[in-house]
mmCIF file of C-alpha atoms in Angstrom:
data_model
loop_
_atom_site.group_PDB
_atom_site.id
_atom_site.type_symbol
_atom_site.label_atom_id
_atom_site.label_comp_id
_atom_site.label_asym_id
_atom_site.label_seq_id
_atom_site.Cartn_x
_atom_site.Cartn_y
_atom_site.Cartn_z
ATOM 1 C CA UNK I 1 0.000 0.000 0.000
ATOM 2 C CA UNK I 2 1.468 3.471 -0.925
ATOM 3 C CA UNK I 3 1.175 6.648 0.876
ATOM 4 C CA UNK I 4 1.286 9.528 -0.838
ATOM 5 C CA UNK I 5 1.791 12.905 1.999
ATOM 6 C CA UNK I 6 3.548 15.591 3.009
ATOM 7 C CA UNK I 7 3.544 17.157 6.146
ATOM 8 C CA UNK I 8 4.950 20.026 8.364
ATOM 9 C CA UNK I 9 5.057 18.051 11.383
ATOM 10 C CA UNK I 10 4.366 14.536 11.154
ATOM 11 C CA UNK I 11 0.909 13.448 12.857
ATOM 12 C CA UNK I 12 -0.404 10.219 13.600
ATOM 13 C CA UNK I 13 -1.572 8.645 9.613
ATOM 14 C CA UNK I 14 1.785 10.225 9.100
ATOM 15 C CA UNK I 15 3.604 8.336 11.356
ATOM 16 C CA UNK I 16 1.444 5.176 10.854
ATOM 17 C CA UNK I 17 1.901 5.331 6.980
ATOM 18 C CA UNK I 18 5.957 5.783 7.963
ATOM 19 C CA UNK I 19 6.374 2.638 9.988
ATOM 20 C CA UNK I 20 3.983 0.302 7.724
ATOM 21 C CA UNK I 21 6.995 0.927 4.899
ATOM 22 C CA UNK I 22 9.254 0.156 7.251
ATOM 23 C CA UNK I 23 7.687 -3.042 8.798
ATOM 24 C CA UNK I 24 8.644 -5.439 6.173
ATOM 25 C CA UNK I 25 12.683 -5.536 5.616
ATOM 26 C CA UNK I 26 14.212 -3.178 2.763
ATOM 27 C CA UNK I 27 16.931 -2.485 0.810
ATOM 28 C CA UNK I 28 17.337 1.251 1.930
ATOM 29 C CA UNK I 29 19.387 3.523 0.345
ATOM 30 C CA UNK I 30 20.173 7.070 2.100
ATOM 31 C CA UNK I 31 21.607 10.051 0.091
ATOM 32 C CA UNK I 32 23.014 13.668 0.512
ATOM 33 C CA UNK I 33 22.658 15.927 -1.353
ATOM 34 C CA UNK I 34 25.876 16.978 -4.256
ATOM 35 C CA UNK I 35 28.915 18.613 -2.074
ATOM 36 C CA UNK I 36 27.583 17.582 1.466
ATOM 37 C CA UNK I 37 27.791 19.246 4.413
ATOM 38 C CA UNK I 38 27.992 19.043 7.844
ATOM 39 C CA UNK I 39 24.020 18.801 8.017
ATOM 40 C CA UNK I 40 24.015 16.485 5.040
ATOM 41 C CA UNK I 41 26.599 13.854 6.438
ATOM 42 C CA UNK I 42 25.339 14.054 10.043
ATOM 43 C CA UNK I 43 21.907 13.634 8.976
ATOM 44 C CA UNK I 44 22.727 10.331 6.444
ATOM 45 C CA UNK I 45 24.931 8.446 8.657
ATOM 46 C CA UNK I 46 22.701 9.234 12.003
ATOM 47 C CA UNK I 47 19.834 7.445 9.923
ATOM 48 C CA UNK I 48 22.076 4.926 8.750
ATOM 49 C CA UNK I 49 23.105 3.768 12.015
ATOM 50 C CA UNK I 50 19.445 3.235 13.415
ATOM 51 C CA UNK I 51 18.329 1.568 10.757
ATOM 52 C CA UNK I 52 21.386 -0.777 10.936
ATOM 53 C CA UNK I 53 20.892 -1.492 14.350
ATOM 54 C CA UNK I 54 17.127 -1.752 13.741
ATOM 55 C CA UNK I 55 17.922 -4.950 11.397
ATOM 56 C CA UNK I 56 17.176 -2.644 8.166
ATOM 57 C CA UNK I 57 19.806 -3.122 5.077
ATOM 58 C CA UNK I 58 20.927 0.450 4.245
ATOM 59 C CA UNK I 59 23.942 2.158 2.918
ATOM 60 C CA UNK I 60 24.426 5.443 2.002
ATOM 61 C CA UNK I 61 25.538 6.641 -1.511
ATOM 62 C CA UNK I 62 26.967 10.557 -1.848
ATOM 63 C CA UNK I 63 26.559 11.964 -5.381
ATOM 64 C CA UNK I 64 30.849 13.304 -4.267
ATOM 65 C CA UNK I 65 32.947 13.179 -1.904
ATOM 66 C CA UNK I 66 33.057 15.560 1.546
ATOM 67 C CA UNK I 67 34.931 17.576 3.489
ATOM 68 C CA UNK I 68 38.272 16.233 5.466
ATOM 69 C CA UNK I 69 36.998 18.186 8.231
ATOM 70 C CA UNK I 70 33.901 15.404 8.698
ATOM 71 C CA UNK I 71 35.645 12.209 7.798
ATOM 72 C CA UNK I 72 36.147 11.861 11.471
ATOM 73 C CA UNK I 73 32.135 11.110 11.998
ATOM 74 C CA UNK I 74 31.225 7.501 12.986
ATOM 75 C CA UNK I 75 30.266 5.019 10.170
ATOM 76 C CA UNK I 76 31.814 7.893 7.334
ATOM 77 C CA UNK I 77 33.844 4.985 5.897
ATOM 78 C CA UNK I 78 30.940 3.367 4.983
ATOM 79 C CA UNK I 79 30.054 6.074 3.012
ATOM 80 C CA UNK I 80 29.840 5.117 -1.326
ATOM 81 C CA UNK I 81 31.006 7.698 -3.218
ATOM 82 C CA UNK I 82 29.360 8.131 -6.573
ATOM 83 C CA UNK I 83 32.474 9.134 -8.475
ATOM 84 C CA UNK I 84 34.844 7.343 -7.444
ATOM 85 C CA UNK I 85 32.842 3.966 -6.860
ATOM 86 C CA UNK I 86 30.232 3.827 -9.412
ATOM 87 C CA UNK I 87 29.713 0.512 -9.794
ATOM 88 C CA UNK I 88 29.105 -0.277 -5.977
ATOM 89 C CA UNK I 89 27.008 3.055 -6.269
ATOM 90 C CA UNK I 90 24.928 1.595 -8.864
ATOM 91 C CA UNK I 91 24.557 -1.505 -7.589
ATOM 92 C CA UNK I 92 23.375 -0.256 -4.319
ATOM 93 C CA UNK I 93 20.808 1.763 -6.125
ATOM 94 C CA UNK I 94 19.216 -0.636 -8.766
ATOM 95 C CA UNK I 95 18.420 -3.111 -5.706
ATOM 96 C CA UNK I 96 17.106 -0.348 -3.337
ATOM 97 C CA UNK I 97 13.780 -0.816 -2.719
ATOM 98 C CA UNK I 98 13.218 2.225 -0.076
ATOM 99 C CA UNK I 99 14.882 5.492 -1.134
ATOM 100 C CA UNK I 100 15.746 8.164 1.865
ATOM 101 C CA UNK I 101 16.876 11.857 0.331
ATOM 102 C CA UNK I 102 18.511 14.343 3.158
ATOM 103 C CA UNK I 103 18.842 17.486 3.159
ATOM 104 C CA UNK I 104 17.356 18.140 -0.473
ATOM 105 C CA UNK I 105 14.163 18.168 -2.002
ATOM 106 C CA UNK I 106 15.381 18.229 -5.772
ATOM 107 C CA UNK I 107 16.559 15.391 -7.623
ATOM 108 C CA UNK I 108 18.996 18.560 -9.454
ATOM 109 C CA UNK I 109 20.889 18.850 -6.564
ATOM 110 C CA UNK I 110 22.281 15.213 -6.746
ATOM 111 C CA UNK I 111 24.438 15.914 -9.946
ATOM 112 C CA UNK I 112 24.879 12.682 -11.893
ATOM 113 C CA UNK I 113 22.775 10.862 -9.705
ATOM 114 C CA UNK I 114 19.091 13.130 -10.891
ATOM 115 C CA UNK I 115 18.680 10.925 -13.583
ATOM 116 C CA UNK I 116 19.398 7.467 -12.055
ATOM 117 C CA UNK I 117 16.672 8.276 -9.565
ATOM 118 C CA UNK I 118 14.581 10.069 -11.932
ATOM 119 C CA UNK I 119 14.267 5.904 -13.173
ATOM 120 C CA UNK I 120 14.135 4.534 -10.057
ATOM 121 C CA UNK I 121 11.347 1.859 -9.312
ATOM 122 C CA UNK I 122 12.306 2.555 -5.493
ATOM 123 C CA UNK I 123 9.601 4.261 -3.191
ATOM 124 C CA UNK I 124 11.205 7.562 -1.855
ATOM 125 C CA UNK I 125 10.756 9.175 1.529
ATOM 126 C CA UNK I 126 12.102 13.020 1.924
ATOM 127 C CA UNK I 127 13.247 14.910 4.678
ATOM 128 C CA UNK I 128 14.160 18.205 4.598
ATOM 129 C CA UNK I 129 14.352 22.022 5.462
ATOM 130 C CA UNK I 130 14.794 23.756 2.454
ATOM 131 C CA UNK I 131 11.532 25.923 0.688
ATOM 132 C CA UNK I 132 9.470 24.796 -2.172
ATOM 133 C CA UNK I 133 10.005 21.041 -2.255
ATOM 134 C CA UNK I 134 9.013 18.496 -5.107
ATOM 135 C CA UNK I 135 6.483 15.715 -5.515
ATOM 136 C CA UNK I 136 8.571 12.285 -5.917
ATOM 137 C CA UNK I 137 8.730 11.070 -2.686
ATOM 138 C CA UNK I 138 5.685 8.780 -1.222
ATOM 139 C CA UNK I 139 6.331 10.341 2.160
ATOM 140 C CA UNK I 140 7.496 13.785 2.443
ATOM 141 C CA UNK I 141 8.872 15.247 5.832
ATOM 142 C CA UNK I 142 9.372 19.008 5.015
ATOM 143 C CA UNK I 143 9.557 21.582 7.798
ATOM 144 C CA UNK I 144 11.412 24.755 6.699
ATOM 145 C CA UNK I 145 11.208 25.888 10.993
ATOM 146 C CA UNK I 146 13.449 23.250 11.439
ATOM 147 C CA UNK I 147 17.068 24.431 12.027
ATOM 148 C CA UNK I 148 18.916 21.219 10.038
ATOM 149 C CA UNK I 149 17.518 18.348 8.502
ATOM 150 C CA UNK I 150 19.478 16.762 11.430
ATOM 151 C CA UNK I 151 17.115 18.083 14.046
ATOM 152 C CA UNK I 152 14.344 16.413 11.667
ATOM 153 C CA UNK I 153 15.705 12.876 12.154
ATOM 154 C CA UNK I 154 15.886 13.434 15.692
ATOM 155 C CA UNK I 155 12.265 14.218 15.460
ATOM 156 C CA UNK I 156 11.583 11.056 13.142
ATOM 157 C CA UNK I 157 13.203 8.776 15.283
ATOM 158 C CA UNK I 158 10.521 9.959 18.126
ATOM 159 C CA UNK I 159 7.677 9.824 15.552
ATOM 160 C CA UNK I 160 8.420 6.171 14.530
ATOM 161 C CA UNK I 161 10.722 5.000 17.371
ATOM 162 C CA UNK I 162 11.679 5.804 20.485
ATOM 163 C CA UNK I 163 14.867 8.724 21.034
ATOM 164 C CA UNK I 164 16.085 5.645 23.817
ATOM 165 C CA UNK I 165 17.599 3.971 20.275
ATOM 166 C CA UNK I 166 19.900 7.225 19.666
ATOM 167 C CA UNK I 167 23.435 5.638 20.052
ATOM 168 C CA UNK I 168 26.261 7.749 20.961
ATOM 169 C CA UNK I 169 27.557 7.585 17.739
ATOM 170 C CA UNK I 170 24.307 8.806 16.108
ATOM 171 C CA UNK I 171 24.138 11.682 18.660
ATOM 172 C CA UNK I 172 27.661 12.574 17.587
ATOM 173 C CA UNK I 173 26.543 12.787 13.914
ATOM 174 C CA UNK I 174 22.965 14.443 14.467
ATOM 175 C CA UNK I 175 24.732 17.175 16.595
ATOM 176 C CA UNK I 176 27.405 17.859 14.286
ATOM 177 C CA UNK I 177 24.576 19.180 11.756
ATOM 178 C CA UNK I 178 22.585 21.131 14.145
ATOM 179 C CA UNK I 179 25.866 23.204 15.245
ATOM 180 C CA UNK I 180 26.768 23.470 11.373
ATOM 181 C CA UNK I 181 23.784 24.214 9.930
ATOM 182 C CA UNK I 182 22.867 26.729 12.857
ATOM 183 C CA UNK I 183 26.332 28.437 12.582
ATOM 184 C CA UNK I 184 27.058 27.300 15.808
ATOM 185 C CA UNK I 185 23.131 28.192 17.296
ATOM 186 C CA UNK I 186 23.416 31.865 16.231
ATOM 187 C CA UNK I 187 20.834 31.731 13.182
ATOM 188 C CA UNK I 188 17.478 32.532 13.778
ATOM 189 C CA UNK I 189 16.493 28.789 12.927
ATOM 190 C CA UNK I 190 17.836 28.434 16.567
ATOM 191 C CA UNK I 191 14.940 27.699 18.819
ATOM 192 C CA UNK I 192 14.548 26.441 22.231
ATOM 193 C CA UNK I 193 13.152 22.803 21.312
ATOM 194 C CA UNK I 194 16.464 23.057 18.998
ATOM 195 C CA UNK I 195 18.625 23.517 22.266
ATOM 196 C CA UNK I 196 16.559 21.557 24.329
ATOM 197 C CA UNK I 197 17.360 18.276 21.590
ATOM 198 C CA UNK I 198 21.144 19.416 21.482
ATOM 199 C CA UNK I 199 20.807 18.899 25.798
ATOM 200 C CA UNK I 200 19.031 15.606 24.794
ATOM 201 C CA UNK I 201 22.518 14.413 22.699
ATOM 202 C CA UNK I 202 24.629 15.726 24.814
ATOM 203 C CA UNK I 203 23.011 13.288 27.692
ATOM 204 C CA UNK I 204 23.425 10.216 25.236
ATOM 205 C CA UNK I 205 27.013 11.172 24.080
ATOM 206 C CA UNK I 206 27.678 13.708 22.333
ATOM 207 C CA UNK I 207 30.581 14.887 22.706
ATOM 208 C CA UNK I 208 30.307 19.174 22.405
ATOM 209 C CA UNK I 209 33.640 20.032 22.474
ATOM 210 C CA UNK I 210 35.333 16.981 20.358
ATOM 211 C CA UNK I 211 32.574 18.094 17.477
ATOM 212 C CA UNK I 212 33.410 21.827 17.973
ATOM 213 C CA UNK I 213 37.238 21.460 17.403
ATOM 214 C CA UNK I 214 36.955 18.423 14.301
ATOM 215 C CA UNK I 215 34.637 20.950 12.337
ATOM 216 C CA UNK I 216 36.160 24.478 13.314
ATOM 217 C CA UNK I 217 40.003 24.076 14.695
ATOM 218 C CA UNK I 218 41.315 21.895 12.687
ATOM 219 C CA UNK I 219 43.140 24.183 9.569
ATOM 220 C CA UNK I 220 46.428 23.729 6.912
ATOM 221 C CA UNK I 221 48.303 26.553 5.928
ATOM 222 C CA UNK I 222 46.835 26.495 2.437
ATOM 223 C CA UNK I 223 43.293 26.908 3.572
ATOM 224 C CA UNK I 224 44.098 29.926 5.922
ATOM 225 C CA UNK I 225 46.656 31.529 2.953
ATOM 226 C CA UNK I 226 43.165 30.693 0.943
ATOM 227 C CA UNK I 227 41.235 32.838 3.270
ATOM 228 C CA UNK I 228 43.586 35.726 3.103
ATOM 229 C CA UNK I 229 42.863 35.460 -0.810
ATOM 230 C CA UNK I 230 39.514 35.945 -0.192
ATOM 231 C CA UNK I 231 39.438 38.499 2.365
ATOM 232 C CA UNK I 232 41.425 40.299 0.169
ATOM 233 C CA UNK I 233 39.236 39.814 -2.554
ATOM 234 C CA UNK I 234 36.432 41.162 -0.847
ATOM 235 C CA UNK I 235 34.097 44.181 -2.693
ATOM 236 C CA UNK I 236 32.097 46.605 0.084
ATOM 237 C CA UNK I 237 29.149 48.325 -1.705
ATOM 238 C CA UNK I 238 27.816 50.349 1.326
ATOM 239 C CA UNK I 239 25.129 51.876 -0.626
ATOM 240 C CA UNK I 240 23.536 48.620 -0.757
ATOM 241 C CA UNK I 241 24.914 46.945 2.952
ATOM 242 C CA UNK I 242 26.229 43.987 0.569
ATOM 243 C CA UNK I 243 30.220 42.444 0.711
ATOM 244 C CA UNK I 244 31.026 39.900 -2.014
ATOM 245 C CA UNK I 245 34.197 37.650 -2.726
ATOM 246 C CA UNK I 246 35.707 36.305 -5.748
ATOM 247 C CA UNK I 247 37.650 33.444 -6.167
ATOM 248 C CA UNK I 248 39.166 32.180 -9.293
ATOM 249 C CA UNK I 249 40.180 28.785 -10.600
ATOM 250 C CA UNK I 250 43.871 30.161 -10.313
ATOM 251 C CA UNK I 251 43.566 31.181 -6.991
ATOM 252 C CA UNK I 252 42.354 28.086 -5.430
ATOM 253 C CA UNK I 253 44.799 26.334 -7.144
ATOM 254 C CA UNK I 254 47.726 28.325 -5.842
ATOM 255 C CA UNK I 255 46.376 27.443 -2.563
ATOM 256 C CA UNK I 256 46.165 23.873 -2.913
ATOM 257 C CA UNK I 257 42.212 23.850 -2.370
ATOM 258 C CA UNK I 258 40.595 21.007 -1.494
ATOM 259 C CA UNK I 259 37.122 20.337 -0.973
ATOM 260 C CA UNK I 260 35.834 21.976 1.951
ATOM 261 C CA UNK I 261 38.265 24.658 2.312
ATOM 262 C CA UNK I 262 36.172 28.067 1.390
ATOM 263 C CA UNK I 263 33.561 26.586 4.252
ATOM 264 C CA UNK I 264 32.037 29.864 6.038
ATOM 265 C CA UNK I 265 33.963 32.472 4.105
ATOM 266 C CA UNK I 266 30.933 33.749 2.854
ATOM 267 C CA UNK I 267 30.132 35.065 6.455
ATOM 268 C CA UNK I 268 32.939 37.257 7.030
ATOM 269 C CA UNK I 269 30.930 39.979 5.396
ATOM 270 C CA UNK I 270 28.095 39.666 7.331
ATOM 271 C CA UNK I 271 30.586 40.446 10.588
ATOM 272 C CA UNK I 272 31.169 43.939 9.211
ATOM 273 C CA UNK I 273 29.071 46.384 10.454
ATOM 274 C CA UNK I 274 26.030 47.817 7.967
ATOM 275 C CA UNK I 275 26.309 44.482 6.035
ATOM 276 C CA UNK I 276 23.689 42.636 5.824
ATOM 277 C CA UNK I 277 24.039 40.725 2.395
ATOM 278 C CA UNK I 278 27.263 38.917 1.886
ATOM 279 C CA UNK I 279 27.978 36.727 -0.954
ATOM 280 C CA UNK I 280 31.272 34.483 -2.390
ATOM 281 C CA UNK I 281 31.557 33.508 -6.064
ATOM 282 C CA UNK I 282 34.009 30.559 -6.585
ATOM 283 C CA UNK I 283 35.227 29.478 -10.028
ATOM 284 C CA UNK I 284 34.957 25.686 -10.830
ATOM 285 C CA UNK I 285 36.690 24.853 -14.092
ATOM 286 C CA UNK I 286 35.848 21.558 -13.877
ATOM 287 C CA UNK I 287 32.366 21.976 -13.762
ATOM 288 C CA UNK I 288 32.177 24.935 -15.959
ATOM 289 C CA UNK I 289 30.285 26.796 -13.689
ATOM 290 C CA UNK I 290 30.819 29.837 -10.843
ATOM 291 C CA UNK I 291 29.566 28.113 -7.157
ATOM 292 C CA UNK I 292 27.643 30.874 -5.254
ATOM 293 C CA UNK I 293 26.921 30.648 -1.674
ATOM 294 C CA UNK I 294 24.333 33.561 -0.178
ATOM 295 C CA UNK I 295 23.926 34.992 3.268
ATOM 296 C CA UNK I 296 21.785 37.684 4.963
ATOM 297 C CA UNK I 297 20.787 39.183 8.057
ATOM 298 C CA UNK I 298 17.020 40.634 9.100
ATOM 299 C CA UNK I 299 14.105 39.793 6.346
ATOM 300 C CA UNK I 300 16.009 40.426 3.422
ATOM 301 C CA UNK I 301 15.363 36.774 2.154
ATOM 302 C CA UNK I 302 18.413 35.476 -0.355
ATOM 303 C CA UNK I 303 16.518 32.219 -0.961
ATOM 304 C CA UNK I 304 14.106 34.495 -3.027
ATOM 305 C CA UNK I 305 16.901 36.270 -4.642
ATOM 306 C CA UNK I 306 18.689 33.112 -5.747
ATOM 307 C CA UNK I 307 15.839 31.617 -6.988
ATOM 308 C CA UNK I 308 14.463 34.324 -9.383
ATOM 309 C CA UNK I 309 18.614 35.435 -10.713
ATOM 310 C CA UNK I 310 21.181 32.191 -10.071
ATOM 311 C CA UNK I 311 19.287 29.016 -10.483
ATOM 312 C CA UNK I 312 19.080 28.198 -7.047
ATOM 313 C CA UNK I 313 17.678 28.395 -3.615
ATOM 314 C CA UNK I 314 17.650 27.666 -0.020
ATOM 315 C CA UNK I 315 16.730 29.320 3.120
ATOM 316 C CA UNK I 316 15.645 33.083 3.633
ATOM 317 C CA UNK I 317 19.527 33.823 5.145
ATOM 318 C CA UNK I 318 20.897 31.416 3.506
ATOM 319 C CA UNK I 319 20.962 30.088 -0.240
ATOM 320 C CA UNK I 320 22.698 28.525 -3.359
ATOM 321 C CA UNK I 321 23.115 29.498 -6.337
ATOM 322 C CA UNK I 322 24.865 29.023 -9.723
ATOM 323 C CA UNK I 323 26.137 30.922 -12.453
ATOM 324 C CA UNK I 324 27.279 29.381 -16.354
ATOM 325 C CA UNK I 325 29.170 32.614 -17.258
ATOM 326 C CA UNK I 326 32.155 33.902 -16.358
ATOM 327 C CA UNK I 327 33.311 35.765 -12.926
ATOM 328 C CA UNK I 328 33.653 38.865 -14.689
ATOM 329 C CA UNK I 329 30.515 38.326 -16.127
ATOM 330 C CA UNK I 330 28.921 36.963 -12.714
ATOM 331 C CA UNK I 331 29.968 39.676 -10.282
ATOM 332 C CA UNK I 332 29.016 42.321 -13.072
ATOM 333 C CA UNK I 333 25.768 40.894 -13.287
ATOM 334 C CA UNK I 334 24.978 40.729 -9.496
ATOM 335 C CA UNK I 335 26.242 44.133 -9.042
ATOM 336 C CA UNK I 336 23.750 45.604 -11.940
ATOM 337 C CA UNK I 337 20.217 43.890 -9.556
ATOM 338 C CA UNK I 338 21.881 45.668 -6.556
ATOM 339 C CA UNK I 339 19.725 48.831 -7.197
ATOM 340 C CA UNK I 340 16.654 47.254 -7.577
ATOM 341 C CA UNK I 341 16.849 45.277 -4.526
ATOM 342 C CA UNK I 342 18.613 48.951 -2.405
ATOM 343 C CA UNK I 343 15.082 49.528 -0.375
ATOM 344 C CA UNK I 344 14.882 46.063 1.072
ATOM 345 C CA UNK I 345 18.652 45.898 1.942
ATOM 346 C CA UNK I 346 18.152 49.770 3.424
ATOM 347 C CA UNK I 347 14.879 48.769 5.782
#
C-alpha cells in the first residue's frame, strides 16, 4: 500500500503510513545531497546507524565526496562515493527498494545521480528544510522551521521510534549538523526545542567540544593563505549593505584547495558592520560553472533572490546558487540587480 503525503510536522496517519513501509525488511538507500555538508553527512549516517541497528539493510551513496573536516564522523567509511565507486554506487541503487533523500528536495541537486533516480522503481521518503520542495517522494517530511535536517531525524526517530535507540555515535553525527547548519546556534532557525534536543545528545554522548574542534580548529596553511585570498578579494558596496568575494580557478589552485576549504567564508561579510548581504563567487573549471553561496541578516530573504537570478535556492539567510558565465561576467551581473533590490537591503 502506498502513501502519498507531506507534512509540516508529522501526525499520527503520518507516522502510521511511515512505519507500515518500514515493517517489512528493505533495501534502503540514504543520500546527501551533491557537495555535502555538515548537516548532510550528520543527517545520512545518524539514519544509517538506526536503521542498521534496527535490522534494516541500508547504505548510504553521496553523489561526491566531503569535506576532510567530517571524515572523522562515525560510520563515514561506509560512506559510497558516486564518483569514485560507481559501480558499488549503482549496484546499491538498482536493488534499493526504499529510497531516503537528506537534506534536499530536488533530484537537481544530486548531480549525476538526478537521472538514475529520476528511473528509479524505489519508493522515496524526503526529509528536509529547504523551501518549495518536489512531488517524488511517497512520504514527504518538510519543515522549513526546522534548524537542520538533522534536528528532523531526531524528530523522526521519536515519531516512529523511540529517542532511547539514539546511540552515541548517532548523537555525535545528528549534533554535528545542528551546530553546522545553525552556525554554531546563532541563526534565527535556533529555537529552544532546537537547544533543548542538542541537551538531549549531549546526555546520550555527544561529545560538544570533540565536534566543535573536528569541524572548526582543525586548519592547513593552504586553507588559511586561501582565506587571506579571499578576504582580500572582498568588494564593500555600502550603498547597498552587501560584501562579495571572488575566487578564481587560479587562486584556489595556488592554494592547494581542497574540498571543503572556502567553508564559512561567505560570512565574514556579514561580521562587518552595515552588512547585511554577503555573498562568495568561486570558479569551478571543472564543472564549468561559478559556485555561489548567499547569506543575509534581518528579512532580506536570499533564498528568493537566488531563486528568481542564479538558479538556485535555499533558506531566507541562507541560499545557493549558480552561475554558467564567467566571474567577470557573474559579479558584473549581481552588481547591476543591486539597485533594484537597495530599499529592502536599506529597511
Amino acid at each position: 500500500m502506498l502513501y502519498y503525503c507531506i507534512f509540516a510536522r508529522m501526525n499520527s496517519a503520518n507516522i502510521a503510513a511511515t512505519k507500515e513501509l518500514l515493517s517489512e525488511p528493505q533495501k534502503i538507500v540514504i543520500i546527501p545531497h551533491k557537495n555535502p555538508d555538515g548537516d548532510a553527512i550528520g543527517s545520512t549516517l545518524a539514519l544509517w546507524h538506526y536503521f542498521m541497528n534496527s535490522g534494516q539493510e541500508a547504505v548510504i551513496v553521496s553523489p561526491n565526496d566531503f569535506p576532510k573536516f567530517l571524515k572523522w564522523m562515525p560510520g563515514n567509511e561506509q560512506i559510497i562515493n558516486f564518483e569514485s565507486k560507481n559501480q558499488q554506487a549503482k549496484a546499491a541503487l538498482e536493488a534499493a527498494t526504499l529510497i531516503f533523500t537528506l537534506d534536499f528536495n530536488h533530484f537537481g541537486r544530486t548531480g549525476q545521480l538526478a537521472p538514475i533516480l529520476e528511473n528509479s522503481e524505489a519508493k522515496f521518503i524526503m526529509i528536509d528544510h529547504h523551501q518549495e520542495p518536489s512531488d517524488y517522494a511517497i512520504v514527504t517530511y518538510s519543515d522549513v522551521s526546522m534548524s537542520s535536517t538533522c534536528e528532523m531525524i531526531f524528530n523522526f526517530i521519536s515519531y516512529i521510534d523511540t529517542t532511547d535507540k539514539i546511540t552515541p555515535e548517532m548523537a555525535n553525527c545528528i549534533y554535528t549538523g545542528i551546530m553546522t547548519d545553525t552556525g554554531s546556534f546563532k541563526f534565527r532557525s535556533t529555537t529552544s526545542q532546537t537547544h533543548a534536543i542538542v541537551a538531549q545528545l549531549i546526555d546520550k554522548g555527544a561529545d560538544n567540544m570533540a565536534i566543535h574542534s573536528h569541524i572548526y580548529d582543525t586548519n592547513s596553511p593552504s586553507r588559511l593563505h586561501l582565506l587571506g585570498c579571499a578576504l582580500n578579494n572582498m568588494v564593500i558596496l555600502n550603498e547597498y549593505h552587501t560584501a562579495y568575494i571572488t575566487l578564481s580557478q587560479a587562486e584556489l589552485d595556488k592554494y592547494n584547495y581542497q574540498k571543503g576549504d572556502t567553508e564559512g567564508f561567505v560570512n565574514y561579510g556579514l561580521t562587518l558592520d552595515g552588512i547585511r548581504f554577503a555573498v562568495i563567487f568561486i570558479e569551478n573549471k571543472e564543472e564549468g560553472i561559478i559556485k555561489i553561496s548567499f547569506r543575509s541578516v534581518g528579512d532580506f530573504s536570499v533564498n528568493a533572490f537566488a531563486r528568481t537570478h542564479f538558479n538556485g535556492g535555499g533558506h531566507d539567510n541562507a541560499a545557493g546558487g549558480r552561475s554558467d558565465i564567467s566571474l567577470s561576467e557573474t559579479t558584473e551581473k549581481f552588481v547591476s540587480l543591486l539597485p533594484s533590490y537597495q530599499q529592502q537591503l536599506n529597511t
